[in-house]
């Protein structure tokens, strides 16, 4: 996800799973990669796209508190009716990270999912949110909650 452009320098948000999807400014080709090695990088990374475009990119790591969790849930893609089980491993007020149990899923960058899961709090609150996928690496998926409305229950749940 591109957030800023300064000359040939593009800045991309790193998601809850420390994954980032680079998008070529010329041909829109997408490439997801693990941004962990760039956490302390001082220099921009140079990318050579297959279309011939060369661009530099910087990574913006999220500073929101995220909680390591282990919650069972489900996803469904309203558009294709695909659905399945997931194991959620990261949760923040704005994003979610999970592993899809069925490795042959068709979730891709930009997919919009309906996620349903139960918090392991006393009330066993059921949460249903729309999620926009920001990264996919095999069965490992990261996404952002759709819309700006914050979920009070999730916010309370996340308090350290
Ligand atoms: Zn390109």
Short mmCIF file of N, CA and C and ligand atoms in Angstrom, two decimals:
data_model
loop_
_atom_site.label_atom_id
_atom_site.label_comp_id
_atom_site.label_asym_id
_atom_site.label_seq_id
_atom_site.Cartn_x
_atom_site.Cartn_y
_atom_site.Cartn_z
N UNK A 1 0.84 -1.20 0.00
CA UNK A 1 0.00 0.00 0.00
C UNK A 1 0.88 1.25 0.00
N UNK A 2 0.74 2.01 -1.01
CA UNK A 2 1.55 3.22 -1.14
C UNK A 2 0.92 4.34 -0.31
N UNK A 3 1.72 5.08 0.42
CA UNK A 3 1.12 6.17 1.18
C UNK A 3 1.65 7.54 0.79
N UNK A 4 2.85 7.60 0.24
CA UNK A 4 3.40 8.91 -0.08
C UNK A 4 4.36 8.79 -1.24
N UNK A 5 4.55 9.87 -1.89
CA UNK A 5 5.45 9.86 -3.02
C UNK A 5 6.29 11.12 -2.97
N UNK A 6 7.59 10.95 -3.01
CA UNK A 6 8.50 12.08 -2.96
C UNK A 6 9.53 11.85 -4.06
N UNK A 7 9.31 12.48 -5.20
CA UNK A 7 10.17 12.21 -6.35
C UNK A 7 10.01 10.76 -6.73
N UNK A 8 11.12 10.03 -6.78
CA UNK A 8 11.03 8.62 -7.14
C UNK A 8 10.96 7.72 -5.90
N UNK A 9 10.85 8.36 -4.72
CA UNK A 9 10.78 7.56 -3.49
C UNK A 9 9.33 7.30 -3.11
N UNK A 10 8.97 6.04 -3.02
CA UNK A 10 7.62 5.67 -2.62
C UNK A 10 7.66 5.08 -1.21
N UNK A 11 6.67 5.43 -0.43
CA UNK A 11 6.61 4.88 0.92
C UNK A 11 5.44 3.91 1.01
N UNK A 12 5.70 2.75 1.57
CA UNK A 12 4.66 1.73 1.69
C UNK A 12 4.45 1.34 3.15
N UNK A 13 3.20 1.16 3.52
CA UNK A 13 2.87 0.70 4.87
C UNK A 13 3.19 -0.78 5.03
N UNK A 14 3.78 -1.10 6.15
CA UNK A 14 4.03 -2.49 6.50
C UNK A 14 2.85 -2.94 7.36
N UNK A 15 2.31 -4.11 7.09
CA UNK A 15 1.11 -4.51 7.83
C UNK A 15 1.40 -5.26 9.12
N UNK A 16 0.35 -5.72 9.73
CA UNK A 16 0.44 -6.34 11.06
C UNK A 16 1.35 -7.55 11.11
N UNK A 17 1.56 -8.18 9.97
CA UNK A 17 2.45 -9.34 9.92
C UNK A 17 3.83 -8.97 9.41
N UNK A 18 4.13 -7.68 9.43
CA UNK A 18 5.41 -7.17 8.93
C UNK A 18 5.61 -7.50 7.46
N UNK A 19 4.51 -7.62 6.75
CA UNK A 19 4.56 -7.87 5.31
C UNK A 19 4.22 -6.56 4.60
N UNK A 20 4.79 -6.40 3.44
CA UNK A 20 4.50 -5.20 2.67
C UNK A 20 4.26 -5.60 1.22
N UNK A 21 3.35 -4.91 0.57
CA UNK A 21 3.10 -5.17 -0.84
C UNK A 21 3.55 -3.95 -1.63
N UNK A 22 4.54 -4.18 -2.47
CA UNK A 22 5.06 -3.10 -3.31
C UNK A 22 4.25 -3.06 -4.60
N UNK A 23 3.94 -1.87 -5.03
CA UNK A 23 3.19 -1.72 -6.28
C UNK A 23 3.99 -0.83 -7.21
N UNK A 24 4.29 -1.35 -8.38
CA UNK A 24 5.07 -0.58 -9.35
C UNK A 24 4.25 0.63 -9.80
N UNK A 25 4.83 1.83 -9.73
CA UNK A 25 4.08 3.04 -10.10
C UNK A 25 3.77 3.10 -11.60
N UNK A 26 4.48 2.30 -12.37
CA UNK A 26 4.28 2.37 -13.82
C UNK A 26 3.27 1.33 -14.31
N UNK A 27 3.47 0.07 -13.91
CA UNK A 27 2.61 -1.00 -14.45
C UNK A 27 1.68 -1.60 -13.41
N UNK A 28 1.77 -1.13 -12.16
CA UNK A 28 0.91 -1.62 -11.07
C UNK A 28 1.14 -3.07 -10.68
N UNK A 29 2.26 -3.64 -11.12
CA UNK A 29 2.57 -5.02 -10.70
C UNK A 29 2.78 -5.03 -9.20
N UNK A 30 2.28 -6.09 -8.55
CA UNK A 30 2.37 -6.17 -7.10
C UNK A 30 3.35 -7.25 -6.68
N UNK A 31 4.05 -6.96 -5.60
CA UNK A 31 4.95 -7.96 -5.06
C UNK A 31 4.93 -7.86 -3.54
N UNK A 32 4.60 -8.96 -2.89
CA UNK A 32 4.58 -8.96 -1.42
C UNK A 32 5.90 -9.50 -0.90
N UNK A 33 6.40 -8.88 0.14
CA UNK A 33 7.61 -9.41 0.74
C UNK A 33 7.63 -9.17 2.24
N UNK A 34 8.51 -9.90 2.90
CA UNK A 34 8.69 -9.78 4.34
C UNK A 34 9.55 -8.55 4.61
N UNK A 35 9.02 -7.59 5.35
CA UNK A 35 9.74 -6.33 5.58
C UNK A 35 10.59 -6.37 6.84
N UNK A 36 10.54 -7.48 7.57
CA UNK A 36 11.28 -7.57 8.83
C UNK A 36 12.75 -7.14 8.71
N UNK A 37 13.47 -7.60 7.65
CA UNK A 37 14.88 -7.21 7.55
C UNK A 37 15.09 -5.72 7.36
N UNK A 38 14.04 -4.98 7.04
CA UNK A 38 14.18 -3.55 6.76
C UNK A 38 13.80 -2.67 7.94
N UNK A 39 13.52 -3.31 9.07
CA UNK A 39 13.06 -2.56 10.24
C UNK A 39 14.01 -1.44 10.64
N UNK A 40 15.29 -1.72 10.57
CA UNK A 40 16.25 -0.70 10.98
C UNK A 40 17.00 -0.11 9.80
N UNK A 41 16.43 -0.31 8.62
CA UNK A 41 17.10 0.18 7.42
C UNK A 41 17.14 1.70 7.40
N UNK A 42 18.26 2.24 7.02
CA UNK A 42 18.40 3.68 6.92
C UNK A 42 18.21 4.14 5.47
N UNK A 43 18.41 3.20 4.56
CA UNK A 43 18.36 3.58 3.15
C UNK A 43 17.15 3.00 2.46
N UNK A 44 16.73 3.69 1.44
CA UNK A 44 15.60 3.21 0.65
C UNK A 44 16.03 1.98 -0.14
N UNK A 45 15.06 1.13 -0.42
CA UNK A 45 15.35 -0.06 -1.20
C UNK A 45 15.07 0.25 -2.67
N UNK A 46 15.96 -0.21 -3.53
CA UNK A 46 15.77 0.02 -4.95
C UNK A 46 15.10 -1.19 -5.57
N UNK A 47 14.06 -0.95 -6.32
CA UNK A 47 13.31 -2.05 -6.93
C UNK A 47 13.38 -1.95 -8.46
N UNK A 48 13.74 -3.04 -9.08
CA UNK A 48 13.72 -3.11 -10.55
C UNK A 48 12.52 -3.95 -10.96
N UNK A 49 11.53 -3.30 -11.53
CA UNK A 49 10.34 -4.04 -11.94
C UNK A 49 10.60 -4.72 -13.28
N UNK A 50 9.85 -5.79 -13.52
CA UNK A 50 10.01 -6.52 -14.78
C UNK A 50 9.63 -5.65 -15.98
N UNK A 51 8.87 -4.57 -15.76
CA UNK A 51 8.47 -3.70 -16.87
C UNK A 51 9.57 -2.71 -17.23
N UNK A 52 10.67 -2.72 -16.45
CA UNK A 52 11.77 -1.82 -16.75
C UNK A 52 11.84 -0.62 -15.82
N UNK A 53 10.74 -0.37 -15.10
CA UNK A 53 10.70 0.75 -14.17
C UNK A 53 11.62 0.50 -12.97
N UNK A 54 12.36 1.52 -12.58
CA UNK A 54 13.19 1.43 -11.38
C UNK A 54 12.67 2.46 -10.38
N UNK A 55 12.36 2.02 -9.19
CA UNK A 55 11.91 2.98 -8.18
C UNK A 55 12.50 2.64 -6.81
N UNK A 56 12.53 3.65 -5.97
CA UNK A 56 13.05 3.45 -4.62
C UNK A 56 11.89 3.43 -3.65
N UNK A 57 11.98 2.59 -2.64
CA UNK A 57 10.89 2.59 -1.68
C UNK A 57 11.38 2.56 -0.24
N UNK A 58 10.56 3.16 0.61
CA UNK A 58 10.82 3.18 2.04
C UNK A 58 9.64 2.51 2.72
N UNK A 59 9.86 2.00 3.91
CA UNK A 59 8.80 1.27 4.61
C UNK A 59 8.37 1.99 5.88
N UNK A 60 7.10 2.04 6.07
CA UNK A 60 6.53 2.67 7.27
C UNK A 60 5.96 1.56 8.15
N UNK A 61 6.60 1.36 9.29
CA UNK A 61 6.12 0.31 10.19
C UNK A 61 5.04 0.86 11.11
N UNK A 62 4.02 0.06 11.32
CA UNK A 62 2.91 0.47 12.18
C UNK A 62 3.36 0.57 13.63
N UNK A 63 2.83 1.57 14.30
CA UNK A 63 3.22 1.74 15.69
C UNK A 63 2.08 1.39 16.65
N UNK A 64 0.97 0.97 16.10
CA UNK A 64 -0.15 0.59 16.97
C UNK A 64 0.17 -0.66 17.76
N UNK A 65 -0.34 -0.68 18.97
CA UNK A 65 -0.15 -1.86 19.80
C UNK A 65 -0.82 -3.07 19.16
N UNK A 66 -0.10 -4.13 19.08
CA UNK A 66 -0.73 -5.34 18.57
C UNK A 66 -0.55 -6.46 19.59
N UNK A 67 -1.53 -7.28 19.62
CA UNK A 67 -1.55 -8.36 20.60
C UNK A 67 -1.39 -9.69 19.88
N UNK A 68 -0.51 -10.51 20.44
CA UNK A 68 -0.38 -11.88 19.93
C UNK A 68 -1.55 -12.67 20.50
N UNK A 69 -2.30 -13.29 19.64
CA UNK A 69 -3.47 -14.03 20.09
C UNK A 69 -3.47 -15.42 19.46
N UNK A 70 -4.40 -16.20 19.90
CA UNK A 70 -4.62 -17.49 19.27
C UNK A 70 -6.13 -17.73 19.29
N UNK A 71 -6.78 -17.26 18.25
CA UNK A 71 -8.23 -17.28 18.20
C UNK A 71 -8.69 -17.99 16.94
N UNK A 72 -9.66 -18.85 17.11
CA UNK A 72 -10.22 -19.50 15.94
C UNK A 72 -11.26 -18.60 15.31
N UNK A 73 -11.33 -18.65 13.99
CA UNK A 73 -12.31 -17.83 13.31
C UNK A 73 -12.59 -18.35 11.92
N UNK A 74 -13.39 -17.61 11.21
CA UNK A 74 -13.70 -17.99 9.83
C UNK A 74 -13.58 -16.77 8.94
N UNK A 75 -13.36 -17.03 7.67
CA UNK A 75 -13.39 -15.94 6.69
C UNK A 75 -14.35 -16.34 5.60
N UNK A 76 -14.90 -15.36 4.93
CA UNK A 76 -15.63 -15.65 3.71
C UNK A 76 -15.40 -14.50 2.74
N UNK A 77 -15.39 -14.84 1.47
CA UNK A 77 -15.23 -13.83 0.43
C UNK A 77 -16.61 -13.68 -0.21
N UNK A 78 -17.33 -12.60 0.13
CA UNK A 78 -18.70 -12.45 -0.38
C UNK A 78 -18.77 -12.55 -1.90
N UNK A 79 -17.71 -12.06 -2.56
CA UNK A 79 -17.71 -12.01 -4.02
C UNK A 79 -17.70 -13.40 -4.66
N UNK A 80 -16.93 -14.33 -4.07
CA UNK A 80 -16.79 -15.66 -4.69
C UNK A 80 -17.43 -16.77 -3.86
N UNK A 81 -17.96 -16.40 -2.70
CA UNK A 81 -18.61 -17.35 -1.79
C UNK A 81 -17.62 -18.33 -1.15
N UNK A 82 -16.34 -18.11 -1.38
CA UNK A 82 -15.35 -18.98 -0.73
C UNK A 82 -15.34 -18.69 0.78
N UNK A 83 -15.18 -19.75 1.55
CA UNK A 83 -15.07 -19.54 2.99
C UNK A 83 -14.21 -20.63 3.60
N UNK A 84 -13.74 -20.38 4.81
CA UNK A 84 -12.90 -21.38 5.46
C UNK A 84 -12.53 -20.98 6.87
N UNK A 85 -11.77 -21.86 7.52
CA UNK A 85 -11.36 -21.62 8.90
C UNK A 85 -9.99 -20.97 8.95
N UNK A 86 -9.81 -20.12 9.96
CA UNK A 86 -8.52 -19.45 10.14
C UNK A 86 -8.12 -19.53 11.61
N UNK A 87 -6.84 -19.31 11.83
CA UNK A 87 -6.32 -19.17 13.18
C UNK A 87 -5.70 -17.77 13.23
N UNK A 88 -6.31 -16.91 14.04
CA UNK A 88 -5.84 -15.53 14.13
C UNK A 88 -4.67 -15.46 15.10
N UNK A 89 -3.56 -14.86 14.66
CA UNK A 89 -2.39 -14.81 15.54
C UNK A 89 -1.99 -13.39 15.95
N UNK A 90 -2.52 -12.38 15.26
CA UNK A 90 -2.20 -11.00 15.60
C UNK A 90 -3.46 -10.16 15.50
N UNK A 91 -3.61 -9.24 16.44
CA UNK A 91 -4.79 -8.38 16.41
C UNK A 91 -4.39 -7.00 16.89
N UNK A 92 -4.83 -5.98 16.17
CA UNK A 92 -4.66 -4.61 16.64
C UNK A 92 -5.97 -3.89 16.37
N UNK A 93 -6.03 -2.63 16.78
CA UNK A 93 -7.27 -1.90 16.61
C UNK A 93 -7.56 -1.70 15.12
N UNK A 94 -6.54 -1.74 14.31
CA UNK A 94 -6.78 -1.49 12.89
C UNK A 94 -6.48 -2.65 11.96
N UNK A 95 -5.91 -3.70 12.51
CA UNK A 95 -5.56 -4.79 11.61
C UNK A 95 -5.62 -6.17 12.24
N UNK A 96 -5.46 -7.16 11.38
CA UNK A 96 -5.57 -8.54 11.83
C UNK A 96 -4.58 -9.39 11.03
N UNK A 97 -4.01 -10.39 11.68
CA UNK A 97 -3.13 -11.32 11.00
C UNK A 97 -3.59 -12.73 11.31
N UNK A 98 -3.62 -13.58 10.32
CA UNK A 98 -4.11 -14.94 10.55
C UNK A 98 -3.52 -15.92 9.56
N UNK A 99 -3.71 -17.20 9.88
CA UNK A 99 -3.30 -18.27 8.98
C UNK A 99 -4.53 -19.02 8.51
N UNK A 100 -4.61 -19.21 7.22
CA UNK A 100 -5.73 -19.94 6.64
C UNK A 100 -5.41 -21.43 6.75
N UNK A 101 -6.35 -22.21 7.27
CA UNK A 101 -6.07 -23.63 7.48
C UNK A 101 -6.02 -24.39 6.16
N UNK A 102 -6.84 -23.98 5.21
CA UNK A 102 -6.80 -24.62 3.89
C UNK A 102 -5.81 -23.86 3.00
N UNK A 103 -4.69 -24.52 2.69
CA UNK A 103 -3.62 -23.83 1.96
C UNK A 103 -4.01 -23.46 0.53
N UNK A 104 -5.06 -24.10 -0.01
CA UNK A 104 -5.42 -23.82 -1.40
C UNK A 104 -6.50 -22.74 -1.49
N UNK A 105 -6.43 -21.77 -0.58
CA UNK A 105 -7.40 -20.68 -0.59
C UNK A 105 -7.15 -19.74 -1.78
N UNK A 106 -8.12 -18.89 -2.06
CA UNK A 106 -7.95 -17.93 -3.17
C UNK A 106 -7.93 -16.49 -2.67
N UNK A 107 -7.47 -16.30 -1.45
CA UNK A 107 -7.37 -14.94 -0.91
C UNK A 107 -6.17 -14.27 -1.56
N UNK A 108 -6.37 -13.06 -2.05
CA UNK A 108 -5.23 -12.34 -2.62
C UNK A 108 -5.20 -10.91 -2.13
N UNK A 109 -4.09 -10.24 -2.43
CA UNK A 109 -3.93 -8.85 -2.03
C UNK A 109 -5.11 -8.04 -2.56
N UNK A 110 -5.77 -7.29 -1.67
CA UNK A 110 -6.90 -6.48 -2.10
C UNK A 110 -8.25 -7.17 -1.91
N UNK A 111 -8.25 -8.49 -1.63
CA UNK A 111 -9.51 -9.19 -1.39
C UNK A 111 -10.23 -8.56 -0.20
N UNK A 112 -11.55 -8.53 -0.29
CA UNK A 112 -12.34 -8.04 0.84
C UNK A 112 -13.02 -9.25 1.48
N UNK A 113 -12.76 -9.45 2.76
CA UNK A 113 -13.25 -10.61 3.47
C UNK A 113 -14.21 -10.22 4.58
N UNK A 114 -15.12 -11.13 4.89
CA UNK A 114 -15.89 -10.98 6.11
C UNK A 114 -15.28 -11.95 7.11
N UNK A 115 -14.78 -11.41 8.21
CA UNK A 115 -14.13 -12.24 9.21
C UNK A 115 -15.03 -12.32 10.44
N UNK A 116 -15.09 -13.50 10.99
CA UNK A 116 -15.89 -13.72 12.19
C UNK A 116 -15.05 -14.52 13.17
N UNK A 117 -14.94 -14.02 14.38
CA UNK A 117 -14.17 -14.75 15.39
C UNK A 117 -14.67 -14.40 16.78
N UNK A 118 -14.27 -15.24 17.72
CA UNK A 118 -14.71 -15.07 19.09
C UNK A 118 -13.51 -14.70 19.94
N UNK A 119 -13.63 -13.63 20.71
CA UNK A 119 -12.55 -13.25 21.61
C UNK A 119 -12.50 -14.21 22.79
N UNK A 120 -11.29 -14.40 23.34
CA UNK A 120 -11.19 -15.29 24.50
C UNK A 120 -11.32 -14.50 25.81
N UNK A 121 -12.25 -13.54 25.79
CA UNK A 121 -12.56 -12.83 27.03
C UNK A 121 -13.71 -13.55 27.75
N UNK A 122 -14.07 -13.02 28.91
CA UNK A 122 -15.10 -13.69 29.71
C UNK A 122 -16.43 -13.78 28.95
N UNK A 123 -16.73 -12.72 28.23
CA UNK A 123 -18.02 -12.66 27.51
C UNK A 123 -18.00 -13.46 26.21
N UNK A 124 -16.80 -13.93 25.83
CA UNK A 124 -16.64 -14.63 24.55
C UNK A 124 -17.32 -13.85 23.42
N UNK A 125 -16.96 -12.58 23.36
CA UNK A 125 -17.57 -11.68 22.39
C UNK A 125 -17.33 -12.14 20.95
N UNK A 126 -18.39 -12.20 20.19
CA UNK A 126 -18.26 -12.54 18.78
C UNK A 126 -18.06 -11.26 17.99
N UNK A 127 -17.01 -11.24 17.19
CA UNK A 127 -16.69 -10.06 16.41
C UNK A 127 -16.85 -10.39 14.93
N UNK A 128 -17.53 -9.54 14.23
CA UNK A 128 -17.62 -9.72 12.78
C UNK A 128 -17.21 -8.41 12.13
N UNK A 129 -16.17 -8.48 11.31
CA UNK A 129 -15.65 -7.27 10.69
C UNK A 129 -15.29 -7.54 9.22
N UNK A 130 -15.34 -6.47 8.46
CA UNK A 130 -14.89 -6.55 7.08
C UNK A 130 -13.40 -6.22 7.06
N UNK A 131 -12.65 -7.02 6.32
CA UNK A 131 -11.20 -6.89 6.30
C UNK A 131 -10.72 -6.77 4.86
N UNK A 132 -9.82 -5.82 4.63
CA UNK A 132 -9.20 -5.72 3.31
C UNK A 132 -7.79 -6.29 3.41
N UNK A 133 -7.50 -7.26 2.56
CA UNK A 133 -6.24 -7.98 2.64
C UNK A 133 -5.07 -7.11 2.15
N UNK A 134 -4.02 -7.06 2.97
CA UNK A 134 -2.85 -6.26 2.61
C UNK A 134 -1.65 -7.11 2.27
N UNK A 135 -1.66 -8.37 2.68
CA UNK A 135 -0.55 -9.24 2.30
C UNK A 135 -0.96 -10.71 2.36
N UNK A 136 -0.39 -11.48 1.47
CA UNK A 136 -0.62 -12.92 1.46
C UNK A 136 0.70 -13.60 1.17
N UNK A 137 1.10 -14.47 2.08
CA UNK A 137 2.29 -15.30 1.81
C UNK A 137 1.93 -16.72 2.19
N UNK A 138 1.61 -17.50 1.20
CA UNK A 138 1.13 -18.86 1.47
C UNK A 138 -0.18 -18.79 2.23
N UNK A 139 -0.22 -19.43 3.40
CA UNK A 139 -1.43 -19.40 4.20
C UNK A 139 -1.47 -18.23 5.17
N UNK A 140 -0.41 -17.45 5.18
CA UNK A 140 -0.30 -16.34 6.13
C UNK A 140 -0.85 -15.05 5.51
N UNK A 141 -1.86 -14.50 6.15
CA UNK A 141 -2.56 -13.34 5.58
C UNK A 141 -2.59 -12.19 6.58
N UNK A 142 -2.41 -10.98 6.08
CA UNK A 142 -2.54 -9.79 6.91
C UNK A 142 -3.60 -8.90 6.29
N UNK A 143 -4.32 -8.17 7.13
CA UNK A 143 -5.36 -7.30 6.58
C UNK A 143 -5.68 -6.15 7.51
N UNK A 144 -6.42 -5.20 6.95
CA UNK A 144 -6.83 -4.03 7.71
C UNK A 144 -8.34 -4.08 7.87
N UNK A 145 -8.81 -3.68 9.04
CA UNK A 145 -10.25 -3.57 9.21
C UNK A 145 -10.74 -2.44 8.32
N UNK A 146 -11.85 -2.69 7.70
CA UNK A 146 -12.41 -1.78 6.72
C UNK A 146 -13.17 -0.67 7.42
N UNK A 147 -13.05 0.52 6.88
CA UNK A 147 -13.79 1.64 7.45
C UNK A 147 -13.10 2.18 8.67
N UNK A 148 -13.50 3.35 9.12
CA UNK A 148 -12.78 3.99 10.21
C UNK A 148 -13.44 3.70 11.57
N UNK A 149 -14.63 3.10 11.53
CA UNK A 149 -15.33 2.83 12.78
C UNK A 149 -14.52 1.89 13.65
N UNK A 150 -14.27 2.28 14.87
CA UNK A 150 -13.49 1.43 15.75
C UNK A 150 -14.41 0.55 16.56
N UNK A 151 -13.92 -0.64 16.78
CA UNK A 151 -14.71 -1.58 17.55
C UNK A 151 -14.34 -1.47 19.02
N UNK A 152 -15.27 -1.00 19.83
CA UNK A 152 -15.02 -0.77 21.26
C UNK A 152 -14.60 -2.05 21.97
N UNK A 153 -15.26 -3.13 21.64
CA UNK A 153 -14.96 -4.39 22.31
C UNK A 153 -13.54 -4.84 22.03
N UNK A 154 -13.15 -4.74 20.76
CA UNK A 154 -11.79 -5.13 20.39
C UNK A 154 -10.79 -4.19 21.06
N UNK A 155 -11.11 -2.90 21.10
CA UNK A 155 -10.24 -1.92 21.73
C UNK A 155 -10.02 -2.25 23.21
N UNK A 156 -11.08 -2.60 23.88
CA UNK A 156 -11.00 -2.96 25.31
C UNK A 156 -10.21 -4.24 25.48
N UNK A 157 -10.45 -5.19 24.61
CA UNK A 157 -9.78 -6.47 24.65
C UNK A 157 -8.27 -6.31 24.48
N UNK A 158 -7.90 -5.32 23.67
CA UNK A 158 -6.48 -5.13 23.35
C UNK A 158 -5.71 -4.40 24.44
N UNK A 159 -6.40 -3.82 25.40
CA UNK A 159 -5.70 -3.04 26.43
C UNK A 159 -4.75 -3.93 27.20
N UNK A 160 -3.47 -3.51 27.27
CA UNK A 160 -2.47 -4.36 27.93
C UNK A 160 -2.76 -4.54 29.43
ZN1 LIG B 1 6.40 -2.22 -13.43
#
